[in-house]
C-alpha cells in the first residue's frame, strides 16, 4: 500500500506521519510542492532527510501522471472503490 502525504508543517505533522506510515510498512510519497514549513531551511532539510530515509519526495507532476495512468476498475460492486 502507498500513502501520498501533503500538507504542513513539513518538520512537524508531515514528518511524524511519514515516519509512522513507514514504520507500518507503507510506501510513502510526498509531492514536493505540496508541503510547507514556516522556515525554508527546516522545510528543505526535512524533505531531504525524509527522502533519504522514509519517503520518496518527487515532483507533484509525477504523482499526477501516475494517478492518471491507473486503470479505472469497473468490475467492483456499486459503492466500492478500488
Coordinates of C-alpha atoms in Angstrom, one line a residue:
X1 CA 0.0 0.0 0.0
X2 CA 1.1 3.5 -0.7
X3 CA 0.3 6.7 1.2
X4 CA 0.6 10.1 -0.6
X5 CA 1.2 12.8 2.0
X6 CA 0.6 16.5 1.6
X7 CA 0.3 19.4 4.0
X8 CA 2.1 21.4 6.6
X9 CA 4.2 21.6 8.7
X10 CA 7.0 19.6 7.0
X11 CA 9.1 19.4 10.1
X12 CA 6.2 18.5 12.3
X13 CA 3.0 16.8 11.2
X14 CA 4.1 15.7 7.8
X15 CA 7.4 14.3 9.1
X16 CA 5.6 12.5 12.0
X17 CA 3.0 11.0 9.7
X18 CA 5.7 9.9 7.2
X19 CA 7.8 8.2 9.9
X20 CA 4.7 6.4 11.4
X21 CA 3.5 5.3 8.0
X22 CA 7.0 3.9 7.1
X23 CA 7.1 2.1 10.5
X24 CA 3.8 0.4 9.5
X25 CA 5.3 -0.7 6.1
X26 CA 3.5 1.8 3.9
X27 CA 5.3 3.2 0.9
X28 CA 5.3 6.9 1.5
X29 CA 5.3 9.5 -1.3
X30 CA 5.5 13.3 -0.8
X31 CA 4.8 15.5 -3.7
X32 CA 7.4 18.2 -3.0
X33 CA 5.3 21.2 -4.0
X34 CA 2.5 20.2 -1.7
X35 CA 4.4 20.6 1.6
X36 CA 5.1 23.7 3.6
X37 CA 7.1 24.9 6.6
X38 CA 7.3 28.2 8.3
X39 CA 11.1 28.3 7.6
X40 CA 12.5 27.4 4.3
X41 CA 15.6 25.8 5.9
X42 CA 13.5 23.5 8.0
X43 CA 11.4 22.6 5.0
X44 CA 14.4 21.8 2.8
X45 CA 16.3 19.9 5.4
X46 CA 13.3 17.8 6.4
X47 CA 12.4 17.0 2.8
X48 CA 16.0 15.9 2.2
X49 CA 16.0 13.7 5.3
X50 CA 12.6 12.2 4.6
X51 CA 13.7 11.4 1.0
X52 CA 16.9 9.7 2.3
X53 CA 15.1 7.5 4.9
X54 CA 11.3 7.3 4.9
X55 CA 9.7 8.6 1.7
X56 CA 10.0 9.3 -2.0
X57 CA 9.9 13.1 -2.4
X58 CA 9.1 13.7 -6.0
X59 CA 7.5 16.4 -8.2
X60 CA 3.7 16.6 -8.0
X61 CA 3.5 16.2 -11.8
X62 CA 5.0 12.7 -11.4
X63 CA 2.3 11.8 -8.9
X64 CA -0.4 13.2 -11.1
X65 CA 0.9 11.2 -14.1
X66 CA 1.0 8.0 -12.0
X67 CA -2.5 8.5 -10.7
X68 CA -3.8 9.5 -14.1
X69 CA -2.4 6.3 -15.5
X70 CA -4.2 4.0 -13.1
X71 CA -6.8 1.8 -14.7
X72 CA -10.4 2.5 -13.7
X73 CA -11.9 -0.6 -12.2
X74 CA -15.4 -1.2 -13.4
X75 CA -15.7 -4.7 -12.1
X76 CA -16.4 -3.6 -8.5
X77 CA -19.9 -3.5 -7.0
X78 CA -21.6 -0.2 -6.7
X79 CA -20.3 1.9 -3.8
X80 CA -16.9 0.0 -3.6
X81 CA -13.8 1.7 -4.8
X82 CA -10.6 0.0 -5.8

